[in-house]
Amino acid sequence: YRRDAVDATHSPVFNQVEVLCIDQDINFSHLRGTVLTFLKTFFGDIPVRFRASYFPFTEPSAEIDIKFSSGKLQGTWLEVAGAGQVHPSVIRNFGFDPEEIIGFAFGTGLERLTMIRHGITDLRLFYENDLRFLRQF
């Protein structure tokens, strides 16, 4: 892509990681524990909240926010992931009985988390192949 051809508010591409756990006796606490462990490992001891939301493949669903404890965004919350228990119709489409098998899922953008962690303000930097930028990590 050409940098000058891309509006500064839109990214040409992004990568997302999706986590899916399907098993017996899975509940929202397992989702919460997994997400909290991941975010606190990645960012350190930060405030995390789950807000009720809607996603078509999970029920109940939640948006996951982190709170900035320093910098110019100190005290503000930012949504970093979507999550929820896997909807029973999805479980059926896997060929399982949703009365016996349940699961949770969450997804987040890899660049988004990296930008927050390292204070990067322009997503396009990841895709310009500038080794001076990339070697920082």
mmCIF file of N, CA and C in Angstrom:
data_model
loop_
_atom_site.group_PDB
_atom_site.id
_atom_site.type_symbol
_atom_site.label_atom_id
_atom_site.label_comp_id
_atom_site.label_asym_id
_atom_site.label_seq_id
_atom_site.Cartn_x
_atom_site.Cartn_y
_atom_site.Cartn_z
ATOM 1 N N TYR A 1 0.821 -1.170 0.000
ATOM 2 C CA TYR A 1 0.000 0.000 0.000
ATOM 3 C C TYR A 1 0.872 1.243 0.000
ATOM 4 N N ARG A 2 0.312 2.334 -0.433
ATOM 5 C CA ARG A 2 1.039 3.612 -0.390
ATOM 6 C C ARG A 2 0.579 4.394 0.821
ATOM 7 N N ARG A 3 1.532 4.839 1.629
ATOM 8 C CA ARG A 3 1.180 5.571 2.845
ATOM 9 C C ARG A 3 0.357 6.811 2.534
ATOM 10 N N ASP A 4 0.703 7.537 1.472
ATOM 11 C CA ASP A 4 -0.017 8.765 1.148
ATOM 12 C C ASP A 4 -1.427 8.494 0.635
ATOM 13 N N ALA A 5 -1.720 7.233 0.282
ATOM 14 C CA ALA A 5 -3.043 6.900 -0.238
ATOM 15 C C ALA A 5 -3.987 6.428 0.864
ATOM 16 N N VAL A 6 -3.495 6.337 2.086
ATOM 17 C CA VAL A 6 -4.305 5.844 3.192
ATOM 18 C C VAL A 6 -4.641 6.991 4.135
ATOM 19 N N ASP A 7 -5.914 7.148 4.417
ATOM 20 C CA ASP A 7 -6.338 8.159 5.386
ATOM 21 C C ASP A 7 -5.725 7.814 6.742
ATOM 22 N N ALA A 8 -5.248 8.798 7.454
ATOM 23 C CA ALA A 8 -4.552 8.578 8.718
ATOM 24 C C ALA A 8 -5.432 7.916 9.773
ATOM 25 N N THR A 9 -6.739 7.978 9.626
ATOM 26 C CA THR A 9 -7.617 7.383 10.630
ATOM 27 C C THR A 9 -7.967 5.936 10.310
ATOM 28 N N HIS A 10 -7.536 5.406 9.181
ATOM 29 C CA HIS A 10 -7.862 4.040 8.800
ATOM 30 C C HIS A 10 -6.593 3.234 8.602
ATOM 31 N N SER A 11 -6.634 2.010 9.069
ATOM 32 C CA SER A 11 -5.492 1.132 8.917
ATOM 33 C C SER A 11 -5.713 0.226 7.714
ATOM 34 N N PRO A 12 -4.671 -0.099 6.985
ATOM 35 C CA PRO A 12 -4.829 -0.968 5.826
ATOM 36 C C PRO A 12 -5.069 -2.421 6.212
ATOM 37 N N VAL A 13 -4.617 -2.821 7.390
ATOM 38 C CA VAL A 13 -4.721 -4.216 7.801
ATOM 39 C C VAL A 13 -4.496 -4.285 9.306
ATOM 40 N N PHE A 14 -4.972 -5.338 9.918
ATOM 41 C CA PHE A 14 -4.653 -5.580 11.319
ATOM 42 C C PHE A 14 -4.731 -7.076 11.568
ATOM 43 N N ASN A 15 -4.149 -7.503 12.658
ATOM 44 C CA ASN A 15 -4.166 -8.908 13.041
ATOM 45 C C ASN A 15 -4.938 -9.059 14.339
ATOM 46 N N GLN A 16 -5.687 -10.136 14.429
ATOM 47 C CA GLN A 16 -6.472 -10.382 15.623
ATOM 48 C C GLN A 16 -6.198 -11.799 16.106
ATOM 49 N N VAL A 17 -6.145 -11.966 17.401
ATOM 50 C CA VAL A 17 -6.030 -13.289 17.998
ATOM 51 C C VAL A 17 -7.371 -13.638 18.619
ATOM 52 N N GLU A 18 -7.809 -14.861 18.387
ATOM 53 C CA GLU A 18 -9.064 -15.352 18.941
ATOM 54 C C GLU A 18 -8.746 -16.529 19.849
ATOM 55 N N VAL A 19 -9.351 -16.547 21.017
ATOM 56 C CA VAL A 19 -9.178 -17.632 21.973
ATOM 57 C C VAL A 19 -10.520 -18.331 22.113
ATOM 58 N N LEU A 20 -10.511 -19.658 22.026
ATOM 59 C CA LEU A 20 -11.735 -20.443 22.143
ATOM 60 C C LEU A 20 -11.462 -21.631 23.053
ATOM 61 N N CYS A 21 -12.294 -21.802 24.074
ATOM 62 C CA CYS A 21 -12.192 -22.936 24.990
ATOM 63 C C CYS A 21 -13.554 -23.610 25.033
ATOM 64 N N ILE A 22 -13.588 -24.891 24.683
ATOM 65 C CA ILE A 22 -14.827 -25.667 24.680
ATOM 66 C C ILE A 22 -14.592 -26.906 25.548
ATOM 67 N N ASP A 23 -15.492 -27.130 26.507
ATOM 68 C CA ASP A 23 -15.349 -28.295 27.390
ATOM 69 C C ASP A 23 -16.615 -28.432 28.226
ATOM 70 N N GLN A 24 -16.640 -29.397 29.101
ATOM 71 C CA GLN A 24 -17.731 -29.531 30.051
ATOM 72 C C GLN A 24 -17.467 -28.606 31.226
ATOM 73 N N ASP A 25 -18.526 -28.131 31.828
ATOM 74 C CA ASP A 25 -18.437 -27.335 33.061
ATOM 75 C C ASP A 25 -17.615 -26.054 32.926
ATOM 76 N N ILE A 26 -17.623 -25.430 31.763
ATOM 77 C CA ILE A 26 -16.969 -24.135 31.567
ATOM 78 C C ILE A 26 -17.987 -23.045 31.924
ATOM 79 N N ASN A 27 -17.538 -22.001 32.591
ATOM 80 C CA ASN A 27 -18.450 -20.914 32.914
ATOM 81 C C ASN A 27 -17.754 -19.570 32.735
ATOM 82 N N PHE A 28 -18.486 -18.505 33.004
ATOM 83 C CA PHE A 28 -17.958 -17.161 32.782
ATOM 84 C C PHE A 28 -16.750 -16.877 33.679
ATOM 85 N N SER A 29 -16.673 -17.526 34.827
ATOM 86 C CA SER A 29 -15.511 -17.346 35.703
ATOM 87 C C SER A 29 -14.225 -17.828 35.043
ATOM 88 N N HIS A 30 -14.322 -18.900 34.266
ATOM 89 C CA HIS A 30 -13.141 -19.388 33.537
ATOM 90 C C HIS A 30 -12.689 -18.355 32.501
ATOM 91 N N LEU A 31 -13.652 -17.782 31.802
ATOM 92 C CA LEU A 31 -13.345 -16.715 30.841
ATOM 93 C C LEU A 31 -12.672 -15.555 31.552
ATOM 94 N N ARG A 32 -13.282 -15.089 32.618
ATOM 95 C CA ARG A 32 -12.744 -13.938 33.357
ATOM 96 C C ARG A 32 -11.327 -14.210 33.859
ATOM 97 N N GLY A 33 -11.105 -15.373 34.431
ATOM 98 C CA GLY A 33 -9.782 -15.720 34.933
ATOM 99 C C GLY A 33 -8.735 -15.783 33.837
ATOM 100 N N THR A 34 -9.112 -16.337 32.690
ATOM 101 C CA THR A 34 -8.175 -16.435 31.564
ATOM 102 C C THR A 34 -7.819 -15.050 31.033
ATOM 103 N N VAL A 35 -8.829 -14.207 30.848
ATOM 104 C CA VAL A 35 -8.595 -12.858 30.333
ATOM 105 C C VAL A 35 -7.758 -12.040 31.319
ATOM 106 N N LEU A 36 -8.105 -12.079 32.603
ATOM 107 C CA LEU A 36 -7.349 -11.324 33.604
ATOM 108 C C LEU A 36 -5.891 -11.780 33.658
ATOM 109 N N THR A 37 -5.660 -13.080 33.611
ATOM 110 C CA THR A 37 -4.281 -13.592 33.613
ATOM 111 C C THR A 37 -3.515 -13.087 32.395
ATOM 112 N N PHE A 38 -4.146 -13.158 31.222
ATOM 113 C CA PHE A 38 -3.495 -12.692 29.997
ATOM 114 C C PHE A 38 -3.160 -11.201 30.074
ATOM 115 N N LEU A 39 -4.153 -10.372 30.409
ATOM 116 C CA LEU A 39 -3.933 -8.920 30.416
ATOM 117 C C LEU A 39 -2.943 -8.490 31.490
ATOM 118 N N LYS A 40 -3.012 -9.094 32.656
ATOM 119 C CA LYS A 40 -2.088 -8.713 33.723
ATOM 120 C C LYS A 40 -0.672 -9.206 33.438
ATOM 121 N N THR A 41 -0.535 -10.311 32.719
ATOM 122 C CA THR A 41 0.785 -10.767 32.292
ATOM 123 C C THR A 41 1.358 -9.818 31.240
ATOM 124 N N PHE A 42 0.519 -9.363 30.328
ATOM 125 C CA PHE A 42 0.968 -8.499 29.232
ATOM 126 C C PHE A 42 1.238 -7.070 29.692
ATOM 127 N N PHE A 43 0.325 -6.504 30.517
ATOM 128 C CA PHE A 43 0.416 -5.097 30.908
ATOM 129 C C PHE A 43 0.905 -4.872 32.335
ATOM 130 N N GLY A 44 0.915 -5.881 33.168
ATOM 131 C CA GLY A 44 1.207 -5.690 34.585
ATOM 132 C C GLY A 44 -0.098 -5.536 35.352
ATOM 133 N N ASP A 45 0.014 -5.080 36.579
ATOM 134 C CA ASP A 45 -1.158 -4.976 37.450
ATOM 135 C C ASP A 45 -1.979 -3.738 37.091
ATOM 136 N N ILE A 46 -2.953 -3.918 36.206
ATOM 137 C CA ILE A 46 -3.800 -2.813 35.748
ATOM 138 C C ILE A 46 -5.259 -3.116 36.083
ATOM 139 N N PRO A 47 -6.076 -2.073 36.262
ATOM 140 C CA PRO A 47 -7.512 -2.314 36.438
ATOM 141 C C PRO A 47 -8.135 -2.822 35.134
ATOM 142 N N VAL A 48 -8.976 -3.841 35.258
ATOM 143 C CA VAL A 48 -9.678 -4.433 34.118
ATOM 144 C C VAL A 48 -11.153 -4.520 34.497
ATOM 145 N N ARG A 49 -12.026 -4.181 33.544
ATOM 146 C CA ARG A 49 -13.456 -4.339 33.798
ATOM 147 C C ARG A 49 -14.122 -5.045 32.623
ATOM 148 N N PHE A 50 -15.214 -5.700 32.929
ATOM 149 C CA PHE A 50 -16.045 -6.378 31.937
ATOM 150 C C PHE A 50 -17.376 -5.631 31.898
ATOM 151 N N ARG A 51 -17.758 -5.178 30.690
ATOM 152 C CA ARG A 51 -19.040 -4.481 30.508
ATOM 153 C C ARG A 51 -19.945 -5.329 29.630
ATOM 154 N N ALA A 52 -21.202 -5.432 30.025
ATOM 155 C CA ALA A 52 -22.166 -6.187 29.224
ATOM 156 C C ALA A 52 -22.219 -5.620 27.804
ATOM 157 N N SER A 53 -22.299 -6.504 26.825
ATOM 158 C CA SER A 53 -22.326 -6.092 25.424
ATOM 159 C C SER A 53 -23.087 -7.141 24.626
ATOM 160 N N TYR A 54 -23.044 -7.009 23.312
ATOM 161 C CA TYR A 54 -23.682 -7.980 22.429
ATOM 162 C C TYR A 54 -22.719 -8.372 21.323
ATOM 163 N N PHE A 55 -22.513 -9.661 21.168
ATOM 164 C CA PHE A 55 -21.816 -10.230 20.020
ATOM 165 C C PHE A 55 -22.651 -11.421 19.571
ATOM 166 N N PRO A 56 -22.841 -11.617 18.267
ATOM 167 C CA PRO A 56 -23.793 -12.632 17.805
ATOM 168 C C PRO A 56 -23.419 -14.079 18.116
ATOM 169 N N PHE A 57 -22.154 -14.359 18.400
ATOM 170 C CA PHE A 57 -21.752 -15.749 18.610
ATOM 171 C C PHE A 57 -21.520 -16.099 20.072
ATOM 172 N N THR A 58 -21.775 -15.131 20.964
ATOM 173 C CA THR A 58 -21.628 -15.393 22.402
ATOM 174 C C THR A 58 -22.842 -14.867 23.156
ATOM 175 N N GLU A 59 -23.141 -15.527 24.285
ATOM 176 C CA GLU A 59 -24.243 -15.090 25.153
ATOM 177 C C GLU A 59 -24.048 -15.724 26.522
ATOM 178 N N PRO A 60 -23.796 -14.970 27.564
ATOM 179 C CA PRO A 60 -23.684 -13.517 27.595
ATOM 180 C C PRO A 60 -22.375 -13.049 26.953
ATOM 181 N N SER A 61 -22.361 -11.782 26.593
ATOM 182 C CA SER A 61 -21.195 -11.173 25.962
ATOM 183 C C SER A 61 -20.694 -10.009 26.804
ATOM 184 N N ALA A 62 -19.420 -9.671 26.621
ATOM 185 C CA ALA A 62 -18.838 -8.549 27.365
ATOM 186 C C ALA A 62 -17.751 -7.884 26.544
ATOM 187 N N GLU A 63 -17.618 -6.592 26.752
ATOM 188 C CA GLU A 63 -16.448 -5.872 26.260
ATOM 189 C C GLU A 63 -15.484 -5.768 27.429
ATOM 190 N N ILE A 64 -14.204 -5.899 27.147
ATOM 191 C CA ILE A 64 -13.189 -5.880 28.186
ATOM 192 C C ILE A 64 -12.402 -4.588 28.050
ATOM 193 N N ASP A 65 -12.337 -3.848 29.145
ATOM 194 C CA ASP A 65 -11.660 -2.550 29.176
ATOM 195 C C ASP A 65 -10.478 -2.600 30.134
ATOM 196 N N ILE A 66 -9.455 -1.796 29.826
ATOM 197 C CA ILE A 66 -8.357 -1.575 30.760
ATOM 198 C C ILE A 66 -8.330 -0.093 31.115
ATOM 199 N N LYS A 67 -7.804 0.212 32.286
ATOM 200 C CA LYS A 67 -7.730 1.598 32.747
ATOM 201 C C LYS A 67 -6.270 2.033 32.791
ATOM 202 N N PHE A 68 -6.009 3.194 32.197
ATOM 203 C CA PHE A 68 -4.658 3.741 32.203
ATOM 204 C C PHE A 68 -4.346 4.319 33.582
ATOM 205 N N SER A 69 -3.187 3.944 34.118
ATOM 206 C CA SER A 69 -2.810 4.428 35.447
ATOM 207 C C SER A 69 -1.783 5.549 35.387
ATOM 208 N N SER A 70 -1.308 5.865 34.181
ATOM 209 C CA SER A 70 -0.336 6.957 34.044
ATOM 210 C C SER A 70 -0.406 7.515 32.620
ATOM 211 N N GLY A 71 0.354 8.572 32.389
ATOM 212 C CA GLY A 71 0.406 9.177 31.065
ATOM 213 C C GLY A 71 -0.764 10.108 30.804
ATOM 214 N N LYS A 72 -0.850 10.573 29.554
ATOM 215 C CA LYS A 72 -1.888 11.547 29.218
ATOM 216 C C LYS A 72 -3.296 10.956 29.270
ATOM 217 N N LEU A 73 -3.406 9.631 29.240
ATOM 218 C CA LEU A 73 -4.711 8.977 29.317
ATOM 219 C C LEU A 73 -5.039 8.479 30.728
ATOM 220 N N GLN A 74 -4.255 8.868 31.707
ATOM 221 C CA GLN A 74 -4.448 8.408 33.076
ATOM 222 C C GLN A 74 -5.904 8.573 33.512
ATOM 223 N N GLY A 75 -6.441 7.492 34.090
ATOM 224 C CA GLY A 75 -7.806 7.520 34.595
ATOM 225 C C GLY A 75 -8.880 7.176 33.580
ATOM 226 N N THR A 76 -8.515 7.010 32.302
ATOM 227 C CA THR A 76 -9.517 6.687 31.278
ATOM 228 C C THR A 76 -9.514 5.187 30.985
ATOM 229 N N TRP A 77 -10.659 4.715 30.555
ATOM 230 C CA TRP A 77 -10.835 3.305 30.194
ATOM 231 C C TRP A 77 -10.780 3.155 28.678
ATOM 232 N N LEU A 78 -10.254 2.020 28.217
ATOM 233 C CA LEU A 78 -10.178 1.730 26.783
ATOM 234 C C LEU A 78 -10.584 0.280 26.557
ATOM 235 N N GLU A 79 -11.499 0.058 25.620
ATOM 236 C CA GLU A 79 -11.913 -1.300 25.268
ATOM 237 C C GLU A 79 -10.788 -1.967 24.491
ATOM 238 N N VAL A 80 -10.412 -3.196 24.906
ATOM 239 C CA VAL A 80 -9.313 -3.897 24.245
ATOM 240 C C VAL A 80 -9.697 -5.275 23.718
ATOM 241 N N ALA A 81 -10.891 -5.764 24.074
ATOM 242 C CA ALA A 81 -11.277 -7.099 23.615
ATOM 243 C C ALA A 81 -12.782 -7.277 23.744
ATOM 244 N N GLY A 82 -13.288 -8.216 22.962
ATOM 245 C CA GLY A 82 -14.658 -8.670 23.082
ATOM 246 C C GLY A 82 -14.642 -10.112 23.556
ATOM 247 N N ALA A 83 -15.676 -10.508 24.319
ATOM 248 C CA ALA A 83 -15.650 -11.843 24.910
ATOM 249 C C ALA A 83 -17.059 -12.322 25.220
ATOM 250 N N GLY A 84 -17.159 -13.591 25.568
ATOM 251 C CA GLY A 84 -18.427 -14.129 26.035
ATOM 252 C C GLY A 84 -18.422 -15.641 26.061
ATOM 253 N N GLN A 85 -19.524 -16.187 26.591
ATOM 254 C CA GLN A 85 -19.712 -17.625 26.535
ATOM 255 C C GLN A 85 -20.241 -17.969 25.152
ATOM 256 N N VAL A 86 -19.739 -19.048 24.585
ATOM 257 C CA VAL A 86 -20.117 -19.438 23.229
ATOM 258 C C VAL A 86 -21.616 -19.737 23.189
ATOM 259 N N HIS A 87 -22.284 -19.137 22.203
ATOM 260 C CA HIS A 87 -23.733 -19.293 22.039
ATOM 261 C C HIS A 87 -24.065 -20.777 21.794
ATOM 262 N N PRO A 88 -25.170 -21.269 22.396
ATOM 263 C CA PRO A 88 -25.546 -22.675 22.204
ATOM 264 C C PRO A 88 -25.675 -23.095 20.739
ATOM 265 N N SER A 89 -26.136 -22.215 19.855
ATOM 266 C CA SER A 89 -26.250 -22.594 18.439
ATOM 267 C C SER A 89 -24.878 -22.850 17.818
ATOM 268 N N VAL A 90 -23.863 -22.140 18.274
ATOM 269 C CA VAL A 90 -22.499 -22.385 17.789
ATOM 270 C C VAL A 90 -22.027 -23.755 18.282
ATOM 271 N N ILE A 91 -22.309 -24.059 19.530
ATOM 272 C CA ILE A 91 -21.947 -25.370 20.092
ATOM 273 C C ILE A 91 -22.614 -26.480 19.280
ATOM 274 N N ARG A 92 -23.901 -26.298 18.941
ATOM 275 C CA ARG A 92 -24.609 -27.284 18.110
ATOM 276 C C ARG A 92 -23.945 -27.431 16.747
ATOM 277 N N ASN A 93 -23.509 -26.304 16.159
ATOM 278 C CA ASN A 93 -22.851 -26.366 14.848
ATOM 279 C C ASN A 93 -21.516 -27.102 14.903
ATOM 280 N N PHE A 94 -20.910 -27.178 16.076
ATOM 281 C CA PHE A 94 -19.695 -27.984 16.256
ATOM 282 C C PHE A 94 -20.025 -29.473 16.365
ATOM 283 N N GLY A 95 -21.324 -29.785 16.501
ATOM 284 C CA GLY A 95 -21.744 -31.168 16.654
ATOM 285 C C GLY A 95 -21.849 -31.623 18.099
ATOM 286 N N PHE A 96 -21.853 -30.671 19.039
ATOM 287 C CA PHE A 96 -21.961 -30.997 20.461
ATOM 288 C C PHE A 96 -23.339 -30.627 20.990
ATOM 289 N N ASP A 97 -23.707 -31.243 22.091
ATOM 290 C CA ASP A 97 -24.946 -30.914 22.784
ATOM 291 C C ASP A 97 -24.662 -29.763 23.743
ATOM 292 N N PRO A 98 -25.298 -28.581 23.563
ATOM 293 C CA PRO A 98 -25.032 -27.436 24.440
ATOM 294 C C PRO A 98 -25.498 -27.651 25.880
ATOM 295 N N GLU A 99 -26.246 -28.728 26.145
ATOM 296 C CA GLU A 99 -26.589 -29.067 27.528
ATOM 297 C C GLU A 99 -25.411 -29.745 28.227
ATOM 298 N N GLU A 100 -24.468 -30.272 27.449
ATOM 299 C CA GLU A 100 -23.318 -30.988 28.019
ATOM 300 C C GLU A 100 -22.000 -30.239 27.831
ATOM 301 N N ILE A 101 -21.887 -29.512 26.726
ATOM 302 C CA ILE A 101 -20.638 -28.828 26.376
ATOM 303 C C ILE A 101 -20.908 -27.326 26.291
ATOM 304 N N ILE A 102 -20.007 -26.553 26.819
ATOM 305 C CA ILE A 102 -20.118 -25.094 26.776
ATOM 306 C C ILE A 102 -18.705 -24.558 26.546
ATOM 307 N N GLY A 103 -18.601 -23.281 26.301
ATOM 308 C CA GLY A 103 -17.272 -22.727 26.089
ATOM 309 C C GLY A 103 -17.265 -21.224 26.248
ATOM 310 N N PHE A 104 -16.069 -20.662 26.120
ATOM 311 C CA PHE A 104 -15.923 -19.218 26.113
ATOM 312 C C PHE A 104 -14.992 -18.829 24.990
ATOM 313 N N ALA A 105 -15.078 -17.563 24.611
ATOM 314 C CA ALA A 105 -14.227 -17.042 23.539
ATOM 315 C C ALA A 105 -13.912 -15.584 23.819
ATOM 316 N N PHE A 106 -12.743 -15.145 23.365
ATOM 317 C CA PHE A 106 -12.448 -13.717 23.357
ATOM 318 C C PHE A 106 -11.483 -13.430 22.233
ATOM 319 N N GLY A 107 -11.491 -12.181 21.778
ATOM 320 C CA GLY A 107 -10.620 -11.775 20.690
ATOM 321 C C GLY A 107 -10.114 -10.367 20.911
ATOM 322 N N THR A 108 -8.900 -10.132 20.435
ATOM 323 C CA THR A 108 -8.277 -8.817 20.584
ATOM 324 C C THR A 108 -7.303 -8.578 19.442
ATOM 325 N N GLY A 109 -7.052 -7.327 19.146
ATOM 326 C CA GLY A 109 -6.109 -6.963 18.101
ATOM 327 C C GLY A 109 -4.679 -6.957 18.620
ATOM 328 N N LEU A 110 -3.801 -7.663 17.927
ATOM 329 C CA LEU A 110 -2.401 -7.744 18.367
ATOM 330 C C LEU A 110 -1.696 -6.398 18.310
ATOM 331 N N GLU A 111 -1.888 -5.679 17.213
ATOM 332 C CA GLU A 111 -1.243 -4.370 17.097
ATOM 333 C C GLU A 111 -1.786 -3.402 18.146
ATOM 334 N N ARG A 112 -3.077 -3.482 18.406
ATOM 335 C CA ARG A 112 -3.698 -2.578 19.382
ATOM 336 C C ARG A 112 -3.042 -2.744 20.754
ATOM 337 N N LEU A 113 -2.897 -3.976 21.197
ATOM 338 C CA LEU A 113 -2.264 -4.211 22.495
ATOM 339 C C LEU A 113 -0.811 -3.747 22.504
ATOM 340 N N THR A 114 -0.105 -4.019 21.415
ATOM 341 C CA THR A 114 1.298 -3.607 21.319
ATOM 342 C C THR A 114 1.417 -2.088 21.317
ATOM 343 N N MET A 115 0.521 -1.421 20.611
ATOM 344 C CA MET A 115 0.543 0.048 20.578
ATOM 345 C C MET A 115 0.317 0.626 21.970
ATOM 346 N N ILE A 116 -0.620 0.055 22.707
ATOM 347 C CA ILE A 116 -0.893 0.538 24.065
ATOM 348 C C ILE A 116 0.320 0.302 24.957
ATOM 349 N N ARG A 117 0.861 -0.892 24.895
ATOM 350 C CA ARG A 117 1.988 -1.256 25.768
ATOM 351 C C ARG A 117 3.211 -0.389 25.525
ATOM 352 N N HIS A 118 3.478 -0.052 24.249
ATOM 353 C CA HIS A 118 4.710 0.659 23.901
ATOM 354 C C HIS A 118 4.496 2.122 23.521
ATOM 355 N N GLY A 119 3.261 2.628 23.637
ATOM 356 C CA GLY A 119 3.002 4.029 23.350
ATOM 357 C C GLY A 119 3.142 4.399 21.879
ATOM 358 N N ILE A 120 2.840 3.468 20.988
ATOM 359 C CA ILE A 120 2.911 3.708 19.547
ATOM 360 C C ILE A 120 1.616 4.376 19.099
ATOM 361 N N THR A 121 1.721 5.441 18.331
ATOM 362 C CA THR A 121 0.522 6.210 17.966
ATOM 363 C C THR A 121 0.059 6.024 16.525
ATOM 364 N N ASP A 122 0.833 5.316 15.707
ATOM 365 C CA ASP A 122 0.461 5.162 14.297
ATOM 366 C C ASP A 122 0.599 3.697 13.891
ATOM 367 N N LEU A 123 -0.529 3.043 13.643
ATOM 368 C CA LEU A 123 -0.564 1.636 13.272
ATOM 369 C C LEU A 123 0.252 1.337 12.021
ATOM 370 N N ARG A 124 0.311 2.285 11.123
ATOM 371 C CA ARG A 124 1.003 2.056 9.846
ATOM 372 C C ARG A 124 2.479 1.762 10.023
ATOM 373 N N LEU A 125 3.059 2.182 11.130
ATOM 374 C CA LEU A 125 4.477 1.919 11.370
ATOM 375 C C LEU A 125 4.800 0.424 11.343
ATOM 376 N N PHE A 126 3.880 -0.412 11.733
ATOM 377 C CA PHE A 126 4.102 -1.861 11.742
ATOM 378 C C PHE A 126 4.267 -2.432 10.328
ATOM 379 N N TYR A 127 3.750 -1.730 9.333
ATOM 380 C CA TYR A 127 3.681 -2.274 7.974
ATOM 381 C C TYR A 127 4.580 -1.565 6.975
ATOM 382 N N GLU A 128 5.430 -0.690 7.435
ATOM 383 C CA GLU A 128 6.327 0.031 6.530
ATOM 384 C C GLU A 128 7.670 -0.668 6.351
ATOM 385 N N ASN A 129 7.880 -1.760 7.082
ATOM 386 C CA ASN A 129 9.115 -2.541 6.991
ATOM 387 C C ASN A 129 10.365 -1.728 7.304
ATOM 388 N N ASP A 130 10.221 -0.758 8.168
ATOM 389 C CA ASP A 130 11.366 0.039 8.619
ATOM 390 C C ASP A 130 12.032 -0.722 9.760
ATOM 391 N N LEU A 131 13.200 -1.288 9.488
ATOM 392 C CA LEU A 131 13.861 -2.117 10.480
ATOM 393 C C LEU A 131 14.248 -1.341 11.734
ATOM 394 N N ARG A 132 14.465 -0.042 11.620
ATOM 395 C CA ARG A 132 14.772 0.751 12.816
ATOM 396 C C ARG A 132 13.602 0.715 13.785
ATOM 397 N N PHE A 133 12.405 0.773 13.262
ATOM 398 C CA PHE A 133 11.216 0.679 14.108
ATOM 399 C C PHE A 133 11.033 -0.741 14.636
ATOM 400 N N LEU A 134 11.073 -1.718 13.737
ATOM 401 C CA LEU A 134 10.772 -3.095 14.106
ATOM 402 C C LEU A 134 11.781 -3.684 15.096
ATOM 403 N N ARG A 135 13.040 -3.303 14.996
ATOM 404 C CA ARG A 135 14.077 -3.849 15.883
ATOM 405 C C ARG A 135 13.946 -3.374 17.327
ATOM 406 N N GLN A 136 13.126 -2.384 17.579
ATOM 407 C CA GLN A 136 12.906 -1.935 18.954
ATOM 408 C C GLN A 136 12.254 -3.015 19.808
ATOM 409 N N PHE A 137 11.595 -3.953 19.141
ATOM 410 C CA PHE A 137 10.807 -4.942 19.859
ATOM 411 C C PHE A 137 11.435 -6.306 19.762
#
